[in-house]
XYZ file of C-alpha atoms in Angstrom:
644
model
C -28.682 32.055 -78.988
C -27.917 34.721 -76.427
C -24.067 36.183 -77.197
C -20.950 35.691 -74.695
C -21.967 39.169 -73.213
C -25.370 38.141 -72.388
C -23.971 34.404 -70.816
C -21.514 35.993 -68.778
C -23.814 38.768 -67.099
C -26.390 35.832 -66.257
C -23.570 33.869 -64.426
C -22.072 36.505 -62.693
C -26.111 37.803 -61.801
C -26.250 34.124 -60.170
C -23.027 33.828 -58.116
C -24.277 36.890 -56.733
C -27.560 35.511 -55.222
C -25.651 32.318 -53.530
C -23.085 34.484 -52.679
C -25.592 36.475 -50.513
C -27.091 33.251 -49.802
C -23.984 31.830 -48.538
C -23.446 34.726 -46.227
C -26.502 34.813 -44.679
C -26.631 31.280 -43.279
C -22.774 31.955 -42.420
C -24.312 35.483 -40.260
C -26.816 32.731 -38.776
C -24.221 30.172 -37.572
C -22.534 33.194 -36.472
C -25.435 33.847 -34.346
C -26.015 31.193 -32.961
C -22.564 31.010 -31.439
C -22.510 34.028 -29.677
C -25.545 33.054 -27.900
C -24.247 29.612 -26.826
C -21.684 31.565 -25.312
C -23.401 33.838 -23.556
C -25.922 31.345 -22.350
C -22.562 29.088 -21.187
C -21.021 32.498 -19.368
C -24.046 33.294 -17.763
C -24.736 29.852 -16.164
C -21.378 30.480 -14.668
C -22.165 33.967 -13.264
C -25.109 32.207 -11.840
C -23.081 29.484 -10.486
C -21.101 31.995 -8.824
C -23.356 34.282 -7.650
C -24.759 30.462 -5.473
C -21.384 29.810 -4.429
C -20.737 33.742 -3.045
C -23.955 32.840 -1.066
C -22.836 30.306 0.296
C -20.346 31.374 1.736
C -21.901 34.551 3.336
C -24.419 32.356 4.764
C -21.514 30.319 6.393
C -19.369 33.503 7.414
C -23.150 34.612 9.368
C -22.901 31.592 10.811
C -19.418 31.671 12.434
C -20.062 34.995 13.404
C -23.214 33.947 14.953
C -21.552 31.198 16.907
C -18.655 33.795 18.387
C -19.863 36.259 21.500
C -18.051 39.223 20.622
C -16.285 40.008 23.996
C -15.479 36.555 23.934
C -14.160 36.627 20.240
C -11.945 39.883 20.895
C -10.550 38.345 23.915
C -9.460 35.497 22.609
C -7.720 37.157 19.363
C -5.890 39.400 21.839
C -4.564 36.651 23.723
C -3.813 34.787 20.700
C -1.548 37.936 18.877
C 0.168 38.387 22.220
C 0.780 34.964 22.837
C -0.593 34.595 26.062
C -1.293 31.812 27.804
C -4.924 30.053 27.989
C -5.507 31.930 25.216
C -6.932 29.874 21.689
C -5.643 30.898 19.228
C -8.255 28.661 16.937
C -10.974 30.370 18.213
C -9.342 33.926 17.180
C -8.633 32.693 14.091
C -12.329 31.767 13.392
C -13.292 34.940 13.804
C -11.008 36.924 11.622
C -11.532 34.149 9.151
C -14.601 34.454 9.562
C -14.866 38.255 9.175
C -12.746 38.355 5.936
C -15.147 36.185 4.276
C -18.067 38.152 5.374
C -16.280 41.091 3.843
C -15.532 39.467 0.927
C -19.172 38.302 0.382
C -20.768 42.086 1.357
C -18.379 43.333 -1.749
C -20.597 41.431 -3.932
C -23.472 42.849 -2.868
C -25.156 46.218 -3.357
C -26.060 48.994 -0.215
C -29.122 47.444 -0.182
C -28.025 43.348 0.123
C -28.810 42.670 -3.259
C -26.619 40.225 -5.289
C -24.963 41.752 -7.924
C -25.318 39.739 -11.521
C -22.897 40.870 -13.592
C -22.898 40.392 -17.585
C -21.477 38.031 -18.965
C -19.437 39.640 -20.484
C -18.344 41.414 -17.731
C -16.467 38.361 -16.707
C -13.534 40.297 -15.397
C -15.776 41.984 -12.601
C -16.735 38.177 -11.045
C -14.029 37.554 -9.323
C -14.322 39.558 -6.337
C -11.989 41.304 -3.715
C -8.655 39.983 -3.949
C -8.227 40.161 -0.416
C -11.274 37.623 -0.201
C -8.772 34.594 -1.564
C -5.097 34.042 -0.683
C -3.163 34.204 -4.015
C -3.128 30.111 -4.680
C -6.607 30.193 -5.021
C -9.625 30.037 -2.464
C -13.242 31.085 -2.380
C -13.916 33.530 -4.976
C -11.089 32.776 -7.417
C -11.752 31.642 -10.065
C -9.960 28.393 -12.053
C -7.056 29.568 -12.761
C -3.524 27.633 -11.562
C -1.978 30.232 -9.466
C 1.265 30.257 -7.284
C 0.287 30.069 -3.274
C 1.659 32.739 -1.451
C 1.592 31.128 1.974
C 3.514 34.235 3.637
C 0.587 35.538 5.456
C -0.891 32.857 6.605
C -1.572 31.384 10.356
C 1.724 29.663 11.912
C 0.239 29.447 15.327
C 0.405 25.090 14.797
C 2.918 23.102 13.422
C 5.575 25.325 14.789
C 9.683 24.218 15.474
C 10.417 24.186 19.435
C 12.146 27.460 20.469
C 15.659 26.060 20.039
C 14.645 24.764 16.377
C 15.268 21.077 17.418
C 11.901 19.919 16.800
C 8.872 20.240 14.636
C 5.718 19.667 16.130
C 2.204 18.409 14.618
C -0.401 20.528 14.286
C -2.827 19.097 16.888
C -5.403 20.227 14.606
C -4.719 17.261 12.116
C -5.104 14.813 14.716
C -7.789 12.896 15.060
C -9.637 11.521 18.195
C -7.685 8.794 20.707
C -8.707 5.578 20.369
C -11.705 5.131 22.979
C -11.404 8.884 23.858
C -14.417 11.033 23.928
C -12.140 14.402 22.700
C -13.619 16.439 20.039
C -12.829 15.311 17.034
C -10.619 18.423 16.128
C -10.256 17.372 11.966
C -13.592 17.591 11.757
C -14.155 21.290 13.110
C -11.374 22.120 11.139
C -13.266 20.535 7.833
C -16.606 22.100 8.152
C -15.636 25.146 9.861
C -12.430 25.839 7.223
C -14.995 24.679 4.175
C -12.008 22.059 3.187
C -12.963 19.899 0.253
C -15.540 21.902 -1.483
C -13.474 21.785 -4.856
C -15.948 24.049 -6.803
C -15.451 27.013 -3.932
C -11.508 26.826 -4.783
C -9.421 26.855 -8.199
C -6.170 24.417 -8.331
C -3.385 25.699 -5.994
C 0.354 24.926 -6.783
C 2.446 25.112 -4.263
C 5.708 25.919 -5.459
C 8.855 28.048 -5.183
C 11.540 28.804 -7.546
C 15.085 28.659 -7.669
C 15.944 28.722 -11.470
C 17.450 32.271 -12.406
C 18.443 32.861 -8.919
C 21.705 32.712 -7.527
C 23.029 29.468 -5.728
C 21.984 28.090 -2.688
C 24.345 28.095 0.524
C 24.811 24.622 0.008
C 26.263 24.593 -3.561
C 29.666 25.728 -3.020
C 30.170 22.992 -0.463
C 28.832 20.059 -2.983
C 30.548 18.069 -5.338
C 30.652 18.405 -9.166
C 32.398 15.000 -9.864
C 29.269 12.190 -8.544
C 27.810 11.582 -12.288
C 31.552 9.873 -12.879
C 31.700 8.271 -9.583
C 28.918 6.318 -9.617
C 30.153 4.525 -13.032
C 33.611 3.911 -11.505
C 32.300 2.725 -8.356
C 29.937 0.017 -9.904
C 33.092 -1.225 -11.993
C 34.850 -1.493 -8.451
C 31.869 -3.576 -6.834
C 31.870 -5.863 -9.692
C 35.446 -6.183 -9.725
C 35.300 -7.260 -5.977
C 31.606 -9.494 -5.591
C 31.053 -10.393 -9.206
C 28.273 -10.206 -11.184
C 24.601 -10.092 -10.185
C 24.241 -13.484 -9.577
C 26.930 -13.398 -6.826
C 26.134 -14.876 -3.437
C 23.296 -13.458 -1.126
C 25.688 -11.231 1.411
C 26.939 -9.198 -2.097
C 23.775 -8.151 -4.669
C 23.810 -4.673 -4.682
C 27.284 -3.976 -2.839
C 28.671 -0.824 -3.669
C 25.583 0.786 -5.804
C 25.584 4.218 -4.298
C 24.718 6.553 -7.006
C 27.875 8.301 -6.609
C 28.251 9.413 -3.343
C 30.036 8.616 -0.705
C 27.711 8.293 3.003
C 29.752 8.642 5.895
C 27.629 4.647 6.422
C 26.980 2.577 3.259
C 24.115 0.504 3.937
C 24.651 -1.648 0.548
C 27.817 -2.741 2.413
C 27.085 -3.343 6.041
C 26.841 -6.738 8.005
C 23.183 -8.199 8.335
C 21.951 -11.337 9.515
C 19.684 -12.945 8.076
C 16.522 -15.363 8.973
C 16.674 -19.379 8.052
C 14.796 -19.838 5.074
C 11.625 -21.324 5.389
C 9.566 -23.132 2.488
C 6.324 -21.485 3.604
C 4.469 -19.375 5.899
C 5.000 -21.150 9.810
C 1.182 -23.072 10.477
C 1.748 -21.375 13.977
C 2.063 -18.075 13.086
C 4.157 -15.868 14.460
C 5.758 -14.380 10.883
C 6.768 -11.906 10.630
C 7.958 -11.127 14.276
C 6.380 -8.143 15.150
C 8.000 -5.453 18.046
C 6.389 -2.296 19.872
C 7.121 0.524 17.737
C 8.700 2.238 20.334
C 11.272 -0.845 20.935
C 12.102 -0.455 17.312
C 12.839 3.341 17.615
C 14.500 2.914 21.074
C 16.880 0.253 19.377
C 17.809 2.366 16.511
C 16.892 6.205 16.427
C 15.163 7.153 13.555
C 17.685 10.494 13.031
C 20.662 8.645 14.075
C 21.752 7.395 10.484
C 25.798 7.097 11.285
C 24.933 4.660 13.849
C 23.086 1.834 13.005
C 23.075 -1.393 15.065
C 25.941 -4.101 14.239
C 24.861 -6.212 12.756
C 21.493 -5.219 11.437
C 19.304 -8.704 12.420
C 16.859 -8.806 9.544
C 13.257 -10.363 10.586
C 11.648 -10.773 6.861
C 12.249 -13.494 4.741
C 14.768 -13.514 1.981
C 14.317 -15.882 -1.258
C 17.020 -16.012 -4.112
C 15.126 -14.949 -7.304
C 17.445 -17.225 -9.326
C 16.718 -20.132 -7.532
C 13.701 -20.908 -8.575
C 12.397 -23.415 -5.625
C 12.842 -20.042 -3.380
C 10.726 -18.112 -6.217
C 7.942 -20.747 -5.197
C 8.341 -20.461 -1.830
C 8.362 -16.940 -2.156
C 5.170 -17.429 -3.986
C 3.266 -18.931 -1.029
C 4.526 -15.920 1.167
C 2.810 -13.506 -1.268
C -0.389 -15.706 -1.361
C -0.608 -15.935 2.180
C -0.168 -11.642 1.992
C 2.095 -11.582 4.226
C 5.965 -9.318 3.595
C 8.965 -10.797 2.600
C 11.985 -9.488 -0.349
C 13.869 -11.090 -2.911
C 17.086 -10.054 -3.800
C 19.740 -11.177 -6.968
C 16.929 -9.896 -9.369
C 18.792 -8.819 -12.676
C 16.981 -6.414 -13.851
C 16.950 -4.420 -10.702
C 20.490 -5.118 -10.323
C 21.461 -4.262 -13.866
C 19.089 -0.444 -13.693
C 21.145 0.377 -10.366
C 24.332 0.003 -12.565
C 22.571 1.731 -15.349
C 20.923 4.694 -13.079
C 23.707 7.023 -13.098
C 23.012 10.683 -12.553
C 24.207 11.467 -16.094
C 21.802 8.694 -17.385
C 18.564 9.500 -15.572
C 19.078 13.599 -15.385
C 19.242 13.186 -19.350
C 16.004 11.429 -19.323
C 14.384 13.937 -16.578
C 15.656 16.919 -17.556
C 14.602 17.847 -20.961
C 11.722 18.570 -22.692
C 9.346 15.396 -21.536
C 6.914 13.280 -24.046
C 4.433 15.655 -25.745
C 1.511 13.649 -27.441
C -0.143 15.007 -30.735
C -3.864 15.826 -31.109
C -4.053 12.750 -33.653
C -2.987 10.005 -31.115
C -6.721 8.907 -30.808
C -7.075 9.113 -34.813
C -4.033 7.138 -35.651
C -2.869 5.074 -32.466
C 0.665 6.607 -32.566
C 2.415 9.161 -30.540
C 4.832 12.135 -31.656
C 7.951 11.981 -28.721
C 10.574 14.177 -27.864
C 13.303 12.370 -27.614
C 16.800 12.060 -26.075
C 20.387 11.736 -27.811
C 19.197 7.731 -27.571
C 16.305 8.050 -28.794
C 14.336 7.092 -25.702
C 11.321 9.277 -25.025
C 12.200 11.940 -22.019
C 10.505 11.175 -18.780
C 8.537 13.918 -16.164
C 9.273 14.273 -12.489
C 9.289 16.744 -9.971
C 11.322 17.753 -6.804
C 9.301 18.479 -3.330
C 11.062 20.442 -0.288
C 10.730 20.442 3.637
C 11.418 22.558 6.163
C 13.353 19.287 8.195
C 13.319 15.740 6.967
C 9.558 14.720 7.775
C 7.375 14.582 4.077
C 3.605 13.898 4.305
C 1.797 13.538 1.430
C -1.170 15.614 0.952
C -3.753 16.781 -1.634
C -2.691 20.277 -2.873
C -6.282 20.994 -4.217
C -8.022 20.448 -0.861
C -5.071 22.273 1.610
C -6.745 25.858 2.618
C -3.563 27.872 4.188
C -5.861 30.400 5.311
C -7.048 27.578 7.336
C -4.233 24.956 7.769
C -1.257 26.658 7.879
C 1.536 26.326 5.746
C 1.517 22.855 4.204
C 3.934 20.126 4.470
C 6.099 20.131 1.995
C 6.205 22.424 -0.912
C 7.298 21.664 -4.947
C 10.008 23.379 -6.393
C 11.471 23.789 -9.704
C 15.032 22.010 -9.239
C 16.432 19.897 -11.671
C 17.128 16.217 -11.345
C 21.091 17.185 -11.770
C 20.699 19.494 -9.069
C 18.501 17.404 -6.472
C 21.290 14.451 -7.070
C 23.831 17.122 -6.474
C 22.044 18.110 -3.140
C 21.311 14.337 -2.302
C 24.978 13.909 -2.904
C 26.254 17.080 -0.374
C 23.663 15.276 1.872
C 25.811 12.024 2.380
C 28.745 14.014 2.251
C 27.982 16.005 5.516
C 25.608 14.009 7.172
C 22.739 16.288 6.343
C 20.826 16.751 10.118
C 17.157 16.226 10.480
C 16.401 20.415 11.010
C 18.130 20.629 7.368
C 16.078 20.949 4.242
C 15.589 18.315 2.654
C 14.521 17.771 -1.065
C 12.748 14.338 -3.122
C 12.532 13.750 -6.588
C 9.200 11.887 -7.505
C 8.231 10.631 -10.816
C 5.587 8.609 -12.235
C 4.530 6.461 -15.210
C 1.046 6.408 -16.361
C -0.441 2.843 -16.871
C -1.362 3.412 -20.245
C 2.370 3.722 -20.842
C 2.817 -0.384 -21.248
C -0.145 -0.293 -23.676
C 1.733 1.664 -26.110
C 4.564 -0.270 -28.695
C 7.887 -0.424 -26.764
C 9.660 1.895 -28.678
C 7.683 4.500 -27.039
C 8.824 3.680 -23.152
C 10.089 5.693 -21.527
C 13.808 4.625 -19.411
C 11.719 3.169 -16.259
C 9.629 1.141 -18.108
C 12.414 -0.052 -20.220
C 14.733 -0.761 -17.959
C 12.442 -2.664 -15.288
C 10.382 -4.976 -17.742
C 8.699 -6.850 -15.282
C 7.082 -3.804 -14.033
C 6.123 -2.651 -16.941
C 5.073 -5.978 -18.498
C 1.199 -6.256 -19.866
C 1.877 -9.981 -19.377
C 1.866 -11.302 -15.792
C 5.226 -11.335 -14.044
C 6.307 -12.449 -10.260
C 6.197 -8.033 -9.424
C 3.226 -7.496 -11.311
C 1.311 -10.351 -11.238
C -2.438 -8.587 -11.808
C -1.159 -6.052 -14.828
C -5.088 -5.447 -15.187
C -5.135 -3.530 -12.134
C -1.616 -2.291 -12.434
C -1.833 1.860 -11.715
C 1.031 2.364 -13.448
C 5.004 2.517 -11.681
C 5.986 4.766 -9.009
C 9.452 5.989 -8.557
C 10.767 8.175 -5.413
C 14.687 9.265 -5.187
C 15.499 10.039 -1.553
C 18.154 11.805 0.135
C 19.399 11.223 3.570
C 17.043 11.439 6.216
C 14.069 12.303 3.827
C 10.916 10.143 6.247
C 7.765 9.464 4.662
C 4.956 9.528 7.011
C 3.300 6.489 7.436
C 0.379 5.250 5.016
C -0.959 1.840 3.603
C -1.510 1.189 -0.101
C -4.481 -0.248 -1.038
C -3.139 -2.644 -3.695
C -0.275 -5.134 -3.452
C 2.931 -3.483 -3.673
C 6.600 -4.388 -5.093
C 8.443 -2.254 -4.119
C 12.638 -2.588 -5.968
C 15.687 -0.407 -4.630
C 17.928 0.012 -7.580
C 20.126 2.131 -5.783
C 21.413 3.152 -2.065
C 18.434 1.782 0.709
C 16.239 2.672 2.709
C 14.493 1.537 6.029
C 10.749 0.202 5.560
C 9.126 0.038 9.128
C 5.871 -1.683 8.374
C 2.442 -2.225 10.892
C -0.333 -4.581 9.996
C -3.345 -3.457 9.138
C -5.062 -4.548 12.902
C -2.773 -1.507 14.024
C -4.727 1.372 12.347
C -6.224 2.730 15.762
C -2.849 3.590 17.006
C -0.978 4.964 14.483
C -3.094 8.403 14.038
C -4.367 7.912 10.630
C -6.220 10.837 9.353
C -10.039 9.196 8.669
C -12.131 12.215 7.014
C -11.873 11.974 2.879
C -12.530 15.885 2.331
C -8.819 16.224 4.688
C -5.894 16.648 2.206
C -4.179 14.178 4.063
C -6.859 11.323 4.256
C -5.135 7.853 5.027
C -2.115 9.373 6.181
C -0.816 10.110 9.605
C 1.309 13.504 10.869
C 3.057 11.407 13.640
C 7.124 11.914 12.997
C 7.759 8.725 14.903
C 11.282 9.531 15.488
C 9.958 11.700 18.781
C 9.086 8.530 20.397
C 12.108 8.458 22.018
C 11.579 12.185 23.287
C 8.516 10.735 25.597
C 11.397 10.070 28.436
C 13.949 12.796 27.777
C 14.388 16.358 29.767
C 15.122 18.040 27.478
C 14.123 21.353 27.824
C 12.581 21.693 24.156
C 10.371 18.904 24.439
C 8.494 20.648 27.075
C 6.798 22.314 24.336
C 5.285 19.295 22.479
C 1.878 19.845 22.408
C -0.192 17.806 25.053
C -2.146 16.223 21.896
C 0.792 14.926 19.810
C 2.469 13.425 23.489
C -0.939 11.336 24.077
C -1.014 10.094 20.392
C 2.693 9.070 20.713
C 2.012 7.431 23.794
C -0.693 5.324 22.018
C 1.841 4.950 18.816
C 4.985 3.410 20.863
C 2.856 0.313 21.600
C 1.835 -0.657 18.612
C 3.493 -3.428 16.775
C 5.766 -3.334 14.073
C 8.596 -4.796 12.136
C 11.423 -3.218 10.182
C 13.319 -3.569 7.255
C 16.530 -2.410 5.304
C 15.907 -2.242 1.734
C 18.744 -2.051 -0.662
C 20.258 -1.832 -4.240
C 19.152 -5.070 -5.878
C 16.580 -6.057 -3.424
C 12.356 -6.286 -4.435
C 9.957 -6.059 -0.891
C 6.504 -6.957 -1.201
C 4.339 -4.835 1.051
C 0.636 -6.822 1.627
C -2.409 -5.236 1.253
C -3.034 -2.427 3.504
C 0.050 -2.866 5.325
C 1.332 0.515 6.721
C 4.459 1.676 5.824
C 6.651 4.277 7.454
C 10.323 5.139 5.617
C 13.479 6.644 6.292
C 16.252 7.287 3.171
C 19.385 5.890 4.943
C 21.434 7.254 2.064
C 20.769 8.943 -1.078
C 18.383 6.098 -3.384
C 16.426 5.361 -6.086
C 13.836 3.010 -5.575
C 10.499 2.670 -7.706
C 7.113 0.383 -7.269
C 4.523 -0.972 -9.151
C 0.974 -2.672 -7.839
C -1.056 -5.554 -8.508
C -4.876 -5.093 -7.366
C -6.254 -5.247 -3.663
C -6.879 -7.893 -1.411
C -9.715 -7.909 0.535
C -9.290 -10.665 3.043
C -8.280 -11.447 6.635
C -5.330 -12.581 8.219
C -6.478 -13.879 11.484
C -3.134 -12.602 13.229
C -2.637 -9.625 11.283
C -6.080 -8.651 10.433
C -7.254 -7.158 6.175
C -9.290 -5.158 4.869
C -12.276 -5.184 7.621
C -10.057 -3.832 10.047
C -8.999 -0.759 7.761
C -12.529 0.145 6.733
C -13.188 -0.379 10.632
C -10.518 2.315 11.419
C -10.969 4.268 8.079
C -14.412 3.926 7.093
C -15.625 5.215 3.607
C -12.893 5.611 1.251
C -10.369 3.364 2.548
């Protein structure tokens, strides 16, 4: 038998060969990997070596297109501001000039495209002039900051006595019958809007955190988190509880502050309530827009009409021969609100700025890697051991907000955009909102919104993993039908916007069916039928970031017959589409604390916070049908097309 020695010495002879076995297939895998990544970074050189040629091929073309005495002309007269210059035209050309610089940099003397290494993956990016810093052609995909300093403000400008912002007539489409250009679409192919893979993600978004306070701050109050509580006590005290009589539900529910007009409180009169939609027709009773606006100015919050005559129906939602007639309203998809709804009534109460500013302002729900393994999800939670809640504060320069789609808005080409995010916290937007009411914040101010949404998948998850919206407004949230979300199958999830005085959403339809509950303060809901499309200047093209919206501030309508001075200046383009605007038909609505209003189908909606509000909606799958006096979906698609 061979000794210890001998054993031992044969062992350690054998763990050496699958040692060295071990680390050669280990070298191999090695291998292998490092070519799968430089195969995977060189299809991206490639990719962007196509997209620089692209767009040299498109800078030739502008160039091409320009005469140059023509070209040099026009950019005088558009830097000195003379008139019958275009400035459009001059800003083609030096567009179009920086991007033909910025393609020749990635080419050789001799017009050869450069291919870089891949690992040389620093040295792709090209000249940073090229891009604007929130992205652009060139750029790469990182998430940068927009610096929108620079950029073109020749449209979209204030009149010279800052009074009023104008549209920029760029954004506007054709008249209805009109044979005008169509100038969205120049602006689209010429501006290379909505090619995604020529552009990384822009944010556009300043900062105030670490800075030193705004202006404002000293003159706002410190004491509105408190106020709100004590104020709800008082309300109850005075009109009971939430299932007090129709005139009361909601009375009082300000969020803490104190509007120079509380619209929870004010005298309305109401319409007879009917068991059903009239055979006849004639609900709801539509107005020219321009009647509505002449009635009641949009800006002029401190003043509204006594007593507001309310044209929508209004059912009981504890009376439940109203909820079936309320039923037949929302089956014939056509508007009407309910009001004593507890739930709603009981989150207004609830929705103090202590209460939702500890929910907002923390660290939100994180979810682990092993959700998908295990089903569960790892919160952060707050002192009640709710999961925290994201949301986000916009900013405009005035009180008009338009949505758009960051990713497709091209300052270089468009201008400065609409509305910009900022960092603020929820305690100090309700703060501002607060200062708002308490001065009568004008419509030249700037204005801020806190937005927040709740993914869908949120009411698959157990309960205990809600987060406050979802817990408080159950019938929202439900996966079970409910009267608000009666198709949870195509529910997108719940919505939730917190205005301040003045802020005005442009106007825009919702596909789906909409429920829409103010928990707290109100707002005015102007709302158009969907046969009114043509008028109302809806952007049509999908690659424009603000596809089925309009730029119309509707509050100018009543400018149309003024002399004032600064209204010389509108632009000829936004006057004519105003024109067309103040005709079309419309009916409006005040929506308060404790009320639910069901916008139909592809019903336009244009809004105005009457006082600082909370108000949040959820959706319940698209109609496609026809109402034969207010038309559907044909007519949208019609006006729309593709996309709608």
């Amino acid at each position: 038998l061979p000794t210890t020695t001998t054993r031992s010495r044969r062992l350690r002879k054998r763990g050496g060969s699958m040692q060295k076995k071990r680390s050669t297939w280990h070298y191999m895998a090695m291998l292998a990997g490092l070519v799968v990544v430089y195969l995977t970074l060189s299809s991206g050189g490639r990719q962007r070596a196509a997209r620089a040629l692209r767009r040299r091929r498109r800078a030739t073309t502008l160039l091409r297109k320009k005469n140059d005495a023509t070209s040099a002309a026009a950019a005088a007269a558009a830097a000195a501001g003379v008139s019958g210059g275009n400035p459009y035209d001059a800003e083609d050309v030096v567009r179009a000039k920086r991007e033909a610089a910025a393609a020749a940099e990635l080419h050789d003397a001799d017009g050869e495209e450069q291919h870089y290494p891949a690992w040389k993956f620093w040295q792709r990016r090209g000249p940073k002039h090229a891009i604007p810093s929130g992205g652009g052609v060139g750029g790469g995909r990182r998430k940068r900051h927009a610096d929108i300093s620079n950029v073109p403000k020749e449209y979209g400008v204030w009149s010279p006595n800052r009074k009023y912002k104008w549209v920029d007539v760029r954004q506007l489409p054709p008249l209805p019958g009109g044979d005008q250009e169509d100038m969205i679409d120049r602006t689209i192919e010429e501006g290379g809007l909505g090619m995604r893979d020529e552009r990384s993600a822009r944010d556009f978004k300043k900062k105030y955190a670490g800075g030193p306070p705004m202006a404002w701050e000293a003159d706002a109050d410190d004491d509105g988190m408190t106020r709100h509580a004590a104020t709800n006590d008082a309300a109850d005290a005075e009109h009971g509880t939430a299932s007090a009589s129709h005139p009361n539900h909601g009375k009082g529910i300000t969020g803490g502050s104190n509007p120079k007009v509380d619209y929870t409180s004010i005298d309305y009169n109401y319409p007879s309530t009917m068991s059903g939609p009239p055979a006849e027709g004639g609900y709801p009773f539509l107005e020219p827009l321009g009647t509505l606006m002449t009635r009641w100015p949009q800006d002029d919050i401190d003043h509204p009409p006594q007593p507001f005559v309310e044209q929508l129906q209004h059912f009981d939602y504890n009376d439940p021969e109203q909820v079936q007639m309320a039923l037949k309203f929302r089956d014939a998809e056509l508007p009407f609100k309910v009001y004593n709804v507890p739930e709603v009534v009981a989150a207004g109460k609830k929705w103090t700025d202590e209460y939702v500013a500890g929910h907002f302002d923390r660290d939100y729900k994180t979810h682990s890697l092993m959700d998908g393994v295990f089903g569960r999800r790892q919160d952060k939670r707050n002192k009640d051991g709710i999961p925290g809640s994201k949301g986000h504060c916009q900013e405009a320069e005035g009180n008009f907000f338009s949505f758009f789609i960051p990713m497709n808005w091209e300052p270089r080409t468009l201008g400065p955009p609409p509305t910009m995010d900022n960092d603020l916290t929820y305690a100090r937007w309700a703060k501002h909102a607060r200062y708002a009411d308490k001065v009568s914040l004008g419509p030249t101010e700037k204005h801020f919104y806190w937005q927040a949404g709740i993914p869908r998948e949120e009411r698959l998850h157990p309960e205990d993993t809600w987060t406050f919206v979802s817990r408080d407004l159950p019938s929202f949230s439900s996966p079970e039908p409910t009267f608000f979300g009666f198709m949870p199958e195509m529910q997108k999830g719940i919505q939730c916007r917190f205005g301040e005085r003045g802020v005005t959403a442009a106007t825009h339809y919702d596909a789906g069916r909409n429920m829409v509950a103010m928990m707290v303060g109100a707002k005015r809901y102007v709302l158009s039928p969907p046969n009114a499309c043509p008028n109302l200047g809806i952007v049509t093209r999908r690659r424009h970031p603000v596809f089925r919206h309009s730029l119309l501030n509707f509050g100018y309508l009543n400018l149309l017959e003024g002399d004032d001075p600064d209204v010389d200046t509108m632009p000829k383009e936004e006057r004519a589409w105003l024109e067309v605007a103040r005709d079309s038909m419309a009916v409006e609505t005040v929506l308060k604390a404790g009320e639910v209003l069901y916008i139909p189908s592809h019903w336009f909606h244009y809004i105005t916070s009457l006082q600082k509000s909370a108000q949040c909606n959820t959706r319940s799958g698209r109609d496609k049908g026809y109402h034969p006096e207010h038309g559907g979906f044909d007519d949208v698609m019609e006006c729309v097309g593709e996309g709608a």
